[in-house]
């Protein structure tokens, strides 16, 4: 894994892509898309994060174990968020005494 | 650090060779970042839950953040990630002078970000938007407005703290570059520094749209 030197062009291209995506986020935020505003904002932010992880953090040249750790880190976040949100969303679904 | 190295190559005694050392340190750093993801993830979860309960109050409170300053800081931080990546690249090629220059650029961009942030905080203070007994807000009387600013200061404050720590670390690596410590086989520490810096950048990439752009289309 060591010794792979990425050309400067790729880093500059990645920077350009991130600038374009930032402009898209701001542009889309001025439109009223209802619930979709947040979805689009998070999708664009997710794209930006993926580009940073893949190119700037050089995960594309990392060992399989490192890649697995990166995916694992994101997966654990998803597990935490799903468990939290399913709890908050479903709290009022069951009729019954408000004991606690 | 140099006490444990053999012949100044940067190899710590518990590793067979520099490749193995780099693999181990990269993996270790990613494990640290995995728990950082969980840490910031908790803050993002709190934000999501409160925002779902009080969407109007959050959108109204969000108007009081300066989108121009937030956008400017986004560009500054992404630019600092570019200089950081180029710094790691220079370390891979053993160009210590270039490593110093790129890290210095990264450090200065990080400081620009923090200075802008300080101006933003000061402005909030003047406007009375600091949560607590002196909080005053013209418009919605929903207490959730204050919750938005609680989350704003908690999230951007923790992010800024990470930036300050990153700046301190950058000074250390600049000194090491001045001492010509890095060469083709030994550049791992700069790469690890880069992972940390890029992670902090990613946190801001999510903070900017969620905090600043939230209510833009209603204004």
Tab-separated table of C-alpha atoms in Angstrom:
chain	number	residue	atom	x	y	z
A	1	UNK	CA	0.000	0.000	0.000
A	2	UNK	CA	2.872	2.376	0.619
A	3	UNK	CA	4.614	4.324	-2.064
A	4	UNK	CA	1.675	5.082	-4.315
A	5	UNK	CA	2.023	8.733	-5.277
A	6	UNK	CA	-1.138	10.211	-6.772
A	7	UNK	CA	-0.669	12.808	-9.490
A	8	UNK	CA	-1.408	16.420	-8.598
A	9	UNK	CA	-3.977	16.590	-11.410
A	10	UNK	CA	-6.234	14.139	-9.602
A	11	UNK	CA	-6.134	16.183	-6.392
A	12	UNK	CA	-6.941	19.390	-8.292
A	13	UNK	CA	-9.798	17.624	-10.122
A	14	UNK	CA	-11.169	16.379	-6.792
A	15	UNK	CA	-11.001	19.916	-5.407
A	16	UNK	CA	-12.892	21.192	-8.462
A	17	UNK	CA	-15.544	18.510	-8.050
A	18	UNK	CA	-15.990	19.424	-4.380
A	19	UNK	CA	-16.408	23.110	-5.309
A	20	UNK	CA	-19.071	22.236	-7.905
A	21	UNK	CA	-20.916	20.049	-5.381
A	22	UNK	CA	-20.792	22.884	-2.818
A	23	UNK	CA	-22.331	25.237	-5.400
A	24	UNK	CA	-25.036	22.636	-6.107
A	25	UNK	CA	-25.887	22.354	-2.385
A	26	UNK	CA	-26.291	26.118	-2.037
A	27	UNK	CA	-28.228	26.363	-5.310
A	28	UNK	CA	-30.659	23.573	-4.459
A	29	UNK	CA	-31.240	25.058	-0.984
A	30	UNK	CA	-32.761	28.188	-2.582
A	31	UNK	CA	-35.492	26.082	-4.230
A	32	UNK	CA	-38.500	24.912	-2.265
A	33	UNK	CA	-38.617	21.154	-2.704
A	34	UNK	CA	-40.441	20.427	0.546
A	35	UNK	CA	-39.100	17.305	2.245
A	36	UNK	CA	-36.742	16.723	-0.669
A	37	UNK	CA	-34.554	19.696	0.321
A	38	UNK	CA	-32.988	17.730	3.173
A	39	UNK	CA	-32.731	14.561	1.115
A	40	UNK	CA	-30.855	16.360	-1.678
A	41	UNK	CA	-28.620	18.218	0.816
A	42	UNK	CA	-27.655	14.965	2.528
A	43	UNK	CA	-27.157	13.171	-0.803
A	44	UNK	CA	-24.779	15.887	-2.035
A	45	UNK	CA	-22.942	15.948	1.322
A	46	UNK	CA	-22.671	12.162	1.116
A	47	UNK	CA	-21.154	12.422	-2.380
A	48	UNK	CA	-18.639	15.007	-1.134
A	49	UNK	CA	-17.697	12.863	1.863
A	50	UNK	CA	-17.252	9.808	-0.379
A	51	UNK	CA	-14.979	11.734	-2.745
A	52	UNK	CA	-12.875	13.017	0.173
A	53	UNK	CA	-12.590	9.520	1.711
A	54	UNK	CA	-11.822	7.800	-1.587
A	55	UNK	CA	-9.301	10.262	-3.061
A	56	UNK	CA	-7.968	12.652	-0.387
A	57	UNK	CA	-7.802	9.982	2.309
A	58	UNK	CA	-6.463	7.522	-0.289
A	59	UNK	CA	-8.750	4.696	0.757
A	60	UNK	CA	-8.703	3.551	-2.880
A	61	UNK	CA	-5.094	2.458	-2.349
A	62	UNK	CA	-5.638	1.138	1.160
A	63	UNK	CA	-5.452	-2.485	2.214
A	64	UNK	CA	-8.678	-4.550	2.300
A	65	UNK	CA	-8.629	-4.565	6.113
A	66	UNK	CA	-8.485	-0.744	6.192
A	67	UNK	CA	-11.321	-0.522	3.655
A	68	UNK	CA	-13.368	-2.908	5.798
A	69	UNK	CA	-12.714	-0.696	8.845
A	70	UNK	CA	-13.918	2.392	6.955
A	71	UNK	CA	-17.109	0.620	5.872
A	72	UNK	CA	-17.502	-0.737	9.406
A	73	UNK	CA	-17.267	2.751	10.888
A	74	UNK	CA	-20.037	4.017	8.621
A	75	UNK	CA	-22.108	0.864	9.175
A	76	UNK	CA	-21.995	1.300	12.964
A	77	UNK	CA	-23.169	4.881	12.570
A	78	UNK	CA	-26.087	3.664	10.440
A	79	UNK	CA	-26.983	1.037	13.067
A	80	UNK	CA	-26.963	3.664	15.819
A	81	UNK	CA	-29.113	6.085	13.798
A	82	UNK	CA	-31.635	3.411	12.759
A	83	UNK	CA	-32.103	2.158	16.331
A	84	UNK	CA	-32.498	5.715	17.649
A	85	UNK	CA	-34.924	6.871	14.983
A	86	UNK	CA	-37.085	3.726	15.035
A	87	UNK	CA	-37.491	4.299	18.772
A	88	UNK	CA	-38.499	7.955	18.431
A	89	UNK	CA	-40.764	7.331	15.426
A	90	UNK	CA	-42.640	4.398	16.966
A	91	UNK	CA	-43.117	5.697	20.528
A	92	UNK	CA	-46.703	6.809	19.946
A	93	UNK	CA	-47.827	3.836	17.886
A	94	UNK	CA	-48.977	1.645	20.757
A	95	UNK	CA	-52.110	2.761	22.566
A	96	UNK	CA	-51.935	2.206	26.283
A	97	UNK	CA	-51.291	3.786	29.642
A	98	UNK	CA	-48.480	6.294	29.685
A	99	UNK	CA	-46.800	4.513	32.549
A	100	UNK	CA	-43.268	5.589	31.705
B	1	UNK	CA	9.901	9.395	19.187
B	2	UNK	CA	13.367	9.243	17.658
B	3	UNK	CA	14.575	7.274	20.726
B	4	UNK	CA	12.913	4.157	19.359
B	5	UNK	CA	13.910	4.567	15.753
B	6	UNK	CA	16.771	2.701	14.162
B	7	UNK	CA	19.273	4.824	12.260
B	8	UNK	CA	16.776	7.674	11.955
B	9	UNK	CA	14.621	5.741	9.494
B	10	UNK	CA	11.566	6.281	11.686
B	11	UNK	CA	10.974	2.562	12.299
B	12	UNK	CA	9.668	1.784	15.783
B	13	UNK	CA	11.177	-1.371	17.311
B	14	UNK	CA	7.912	-3.337	17.518
B	15	UNK	CA	7.533	-3.442	13.713
B	16	UNK	CA	9.335	-5.640	11.192
B	17	UNK	CA	9.600	-2.925	8.546
B	18	UNK	CA	8.276	0.483	7.549
B	19	UNK	CA	5.489	-0.983	5.388
B	20	UNK	CA	4.119	-2.971	8.297
B	21	UNK	CA	4.373	0.101	10.522
B	22	UNK	CA	2.428	2.207	8.018
B	23	UNK	CA	-0.284	-0.473	7.679
B	24	UNK	CA	-0.685	-0.706	11.444
B	25	UNK	CA	-0.788	3.061	12.026
B	26	UNK	CA	-3.256	3.626	9.164
B	27	UNK	CA	-5.552	0.928	10.540
B	28	UNK	CA	-5.259	2.357	14.046
B	29	UNK	CA	-6.121	5.840	12.830
B	30	UNK	CA	-9.195	4.572	10.994
B	31	UNK	CA	-10.344	2.808	14.166
B	32	UNK	CA	-9.982	6.133	15.994
B	33	UNK	CA	-11.923	7.880	13.232
B	34	UNK	CA	-14.655	5.205	13.476
B	35	UNK	CA	-15.295	6.243	17.085
B	36	UNK	CA	-15.119	9.911	16.053
B	37	UNK	CA	-17.880	9.133	13.522
B	38	UNK	CA	-19.985	7.729	16.387
B	39	UNK	CA	-19.247	10.783	18.536
B	40	UNK	CA	-20.359	13.313	15.921
B	41	UNK	CA	-23.105	10.882	14.869
B	42	UNK	CA	-24.713	11.296	18.307
B	43	UNK	CA	-24.824	15.073	17.838
B	44	UNK	CA	-26.291	14.701	14.350
B	45	UNK	CA	-28.914	12.290	15.746
B	46	UNK	CA	-29.940	14.806	18.439
B	47	UNK	CA	-30.182	17.495	15.747
B	48	UNK	CA	-32.370	15.275	13.529
B	49	UNK	CA	-34.781	14.345	16.320
B	50	UNK	CA	-35.286	17.924	17.562
B	51	UNK	CA	-35.620	19.232	14.032
B	52	UNK	CA	-38.333	16.666	13.266
B	53	UNK	CA	-40.221	17.764	16.365
B	54	UNK	CA	-39.878	21.496	15.630
B	55	UNK	CA	-39.314	22.041	11.894
B	56	UNK	CA	-40.644	25.644	11.797
B	57	UNK	CA	-38.618	26.845	14.784
B	58	UNK	CA	-35.461	25.271	13.352
B	59	UNK	CA	-35.975	26.850	9.914
B	60	UNK	CA	-36.588	30.260	11.488
B	61	UNK	CA	-33.558	30.009	13.771
B	62	UNK	CA	-31.415	28.863	10.843
B	63	UNK	CA	-32.085	32.224	9.119
B	64	UNK	CA	-29.938	33.887	11.762
B	65	UNK	CA	-26.813	32.100	10.553
B	66	UNK	CA	-24.741	33.894	7.923
B	67	UNK	CA	-24.779	31.762	4.768
B	68	UNK	CA	-22.046	33.843	3.111
B	69	UNK	CA	-19.627	33.296	6.003
B	70	UNK	CA	-20.592	29.626	6.276
B	71	UNK	CA	-20.115	29.132	2.530
B	72	UNK	CA	-16.798	30.990	2.588
B	73	UNK	CA	-15.605	28.723	5.415
B	74	UNK	CA	-16.711	25.656	3.452
B	75	UNK	CA	-14.512	26.715	0.540
B	76	UNK	CA	-11.611	27.533	2.896
B	77	UNK	CA	-11.824	24.126	4.563
B	78	UNK	CA	-12.034	22.159	1.305
B	79	UNK	CA	-9.063	24.161	0.017
B	80	UNK	CA	-7.148	23.256	3.197
B	81	UNK	CA	-7.921	19.589	2.491
B	82	UNK	CA	-6.325	20.040	-0.947
B	83	UNK	CA	-3.144	21.533	0.536
B	84	UNK	CA	-3.111	18.750	3.156
B	85	UNK	CA	-3.351	16.073	0.444
B	86	UNK	CA	-0.528	17.774	-1.466
B	87	UNK	CA	1.508	17.875	1.766
B	88	UNK	CA	1.137	14.118	2.203
B	89	UNK	CA	2.126	13.673	-1.444
B	90	UNK	CA	5.274	15.762	-0.900
B	91	UNK	CA	6.124	13.644	2.175
B	92	UNK	CA	5.767	10.474	0.072
B	93	UNK	CA	8.434	11.868	-2.244
B	94	UNK	CA	10.642	13.004	0.624
B	95	UNK	CA	10.403	16.692	-0.303
B	96	UNK	CA	10.564	18.097	3.214
B	97	UNK	CA	10.602	21.735	2.100
B	98	UNK	CA	7.367	21.239	0.166
B	99	UNK	CA	5.873	19.316	3.104
B	100	UNK	CA	6.548	22.315	5.325
B	101	UNK	CA	5.031	24.755	2.840
B	102	UNK	CA	1.876	22.725	2.246
B	103	UNK	CA	1.352	22.087	5.949
B	104	UNK	CA	1.894	25.780	6.644
B	105	UNK	CA	-0.742	26.638	4.015
B	106	UNK	CA	-3.108	24.117	5.631
B	107	UNK	CA	-2.412	25.613	9.057
B	108	UNK	CA	-3.096	29.167	7.835
B	109	UNK	CA	-6.328	28.133	6.091
B	110	UNK	CA	-7.421	26.416	9.293
B	111	UNK	CA	-6.763	29.673	11.156
B	112	UNK	CA	-8.785	31.654	8.606
B	113	UNK	CA	-11.668	29.259	9.249
B	114	UNK	CA	-11.386	29.745	13.029
B	115	UNK	CA	-11.163	33.553	12.775
B	116	UNK	CA	-14.326	33.652	10.634
B	117	UNK	CA	-15.982	31.316	13.150
B	118	UNK	CA	-14.970	33.653	15.994
B	119	UNK	CA	-16.582	36.604	14.176
B	120	UNK	CA	-19.749	34.542	13.723
B	121	UNK	CA	-19.833	33.604	17.421
B	122	UNK	CA	-19.270	37.224	18.394
B	123	UNK	CA	-22.134	38.301	16.179
B	124	UNK	CA	-24.430	35.733	17.822
B	125	UNK	CA	-23.377	37.070	21.211
B	126	UNK	CA	-24.194	40.655	20.227
B	127	UNK	CA	-27.571	39.517	18.874
B	128	UNK	CA	-28.351	37.709	22.141
B	129	UNK	CA	-28.502	34.281	20.520
B	130	UNK	CA	-26.377	32.510	23.145
B	131	UNK	CA	-28.660	29.945	24.860
B	132	UNK	CA	-29.312	30.631	28.518
B	133	UNK	CA	-31.068	33.226	30.689
B	134	UNK	CA	-30.041	36.117	28.408
B	135	UNK	CA	-31.312	34.478	25.228
B	136	UNK	CA	-33.543	36.822	23.225
B	137	UNK	CA	-35.086	36.120	19.844
B	138	UNK	CA	-37.422	38.322	17.849
B	139	UNK	CA	-40.075	36.211	16.187
B	140	UNK	CA	-41.047	32.715	17.205
B	141	UNK	CA	-41.458	32.172	20.947
B	142	UNK	CA	-41.040	28.428	20.520
B	143	UNK	CA	-38.345	27.304	23.001
B	144	UNK	CA	-37.062	24.982	20.280
B	145	UNK	CA	-35.409	28.066	18.724
B	146	UNK	CA	-33.050	28.023	21.677
B	147	UNK	CA	-32.509	24.308	21.187
B	148	UNK	CA	-31.347	25.009	17.641
B	149	UNK	CA	-28.697	27.388	18.956
B	150	UNK	CA	-27.706	24.884	21.653
B	151	UNK	CA	-27.066	22.331	18.932
B	152	UNK	CA	-25.414	24.934	16.700
B	153	UNK	CA	-22.872	25.849	19.376
B	154	UNK	CA	-22.354	22.251	20.503
B	155	UNK	CA	-21.753	20.961	16.965
B	156	UNK	CA	-19.703	23.844	15.540
B	157	UNK	CA	-17.900	24.196	18.885
B	158	UNK	CA	-16.808	20.543	18.911
B	159	UNK	CA	-15.824	20.911	15.267
B	160	UNK	CA	-13.797	24.055	16.045
B	161	UNK	CA	-12.084	22.245	18.938
B	162	UNK	CA	-11.035	19.533	16.485
B	163	UNK	CA	-9.674	22.262	14.191
B	164	UNK	CA	-7.638	23.787	17.047
B	165	UNK	CA	-6.188	20.367	17.946
B	166	UNK	CA	-5.442	19.791	14.261
B	167	UNK	CA	-3.633	23.136	14.082
B	168	UNK	CA	-1.463	22.179	17.061
B	169	UNK	CA	-0.620	18.843	15.428
B	170	UNK	CA	0.258	20.624	12.178
B	171	UNK	CA	2.854	22.742	14.026
B	172	UNK	CA	4.489	19.538	15.281
B	173	UNK	CA	4.648	18.070	11.758
B	174	UNK	CA	5.984	21.339	10.322
B	175	UNK	CA	8.866	21.163	12.827
B	176	UNK	CA	9.529	17.545	11.831
B	177	UNK	CA	9.580	18.519	8.146
B	178	UNK	CA	12.074	21.278	8.973
B	179	UNK	CA	14.287	18.560	10.483
B	180	UNK	CA	14.070	16.628	7.196
B	181	UNK	CA	12.488	13.659	8.964
B	182	UNK	CA	10.495	12.361	6.016
B	183	UNK	CA	11.604	10.254	3.090
B	184	UNK	CA	10.112	7.790	0.570
B	185	UNK	CA	9.948	5.002	3.138
B	186	UNK	CA	8.886	7.099	6.130
B	187	UNK	CA	6.007	9.505	5.651
B	188	UNK	CA	3.317	7.692	7.676
B	189	UNK	CA	2.846	10.361	10.383
B	190	UNK	CA	2.017	13.014	7.761
B	191	UNK	CA	-0.461	10.625	6.151
B	192	UNK	CA	-2.128	9.991	9.542
B	193	UNK	CA	-2.289	13.756	10.117
B	194	UNK	CA	-3.988	14.029	6.722
B	195	UNK	CA	-6.622	11.440	7.674
B	196	UNK	CA	-7.511	13.473	10.767
B	197	UNK	CA	-7.682	16.754	8.844
B	198	UNK	CA	-9.849	15.326	6.063
B	199	UNK	CA	-12.190	13.800	8.644
B	200	UNK	CA	-12.714	17.208	10.270
B	201	UNK	CA	-13.419	18.585	6.776
B	202	UNK	CA	-16.071	15.897	6.222
B	203	UNK	CA	-17.831	16.825	9.476
B	204	UNK	CA	-18.117	20.411	8.230
B	205	UNK	CA	-19.391	19.194	4.842
B	206	UNK	CA	-22.432	17.826	6.734
B	207	UNK	CA	-22.728	20.702	9.214
B	208	UNK	CA	-22.899	23.433	6.567
B	209	UNK	CA	-26.088	22.333	4.733
B	210	UNK	CA	-27.836	21.090	7.890
B	211	UNK	CA	-27.252	24.216	9.986
B	212	UNK	CA	-26.887	27.086	7.508
B	213	UNK	CA	-28.959	26.124	4.464
B	214	UNK	CA	-31.915	24.663	6.342
B	215	UNK	CA	-34.427	27.492	5.897
B	216	UNK	CA	-32.896	29.252	2.904
B	217	UNK	CA	-35.768	28.641	0.469
B	218	UNK	CA	-38.336	30.332	2.787
B	219	UNK	CA	-36.434	33.584	3.076
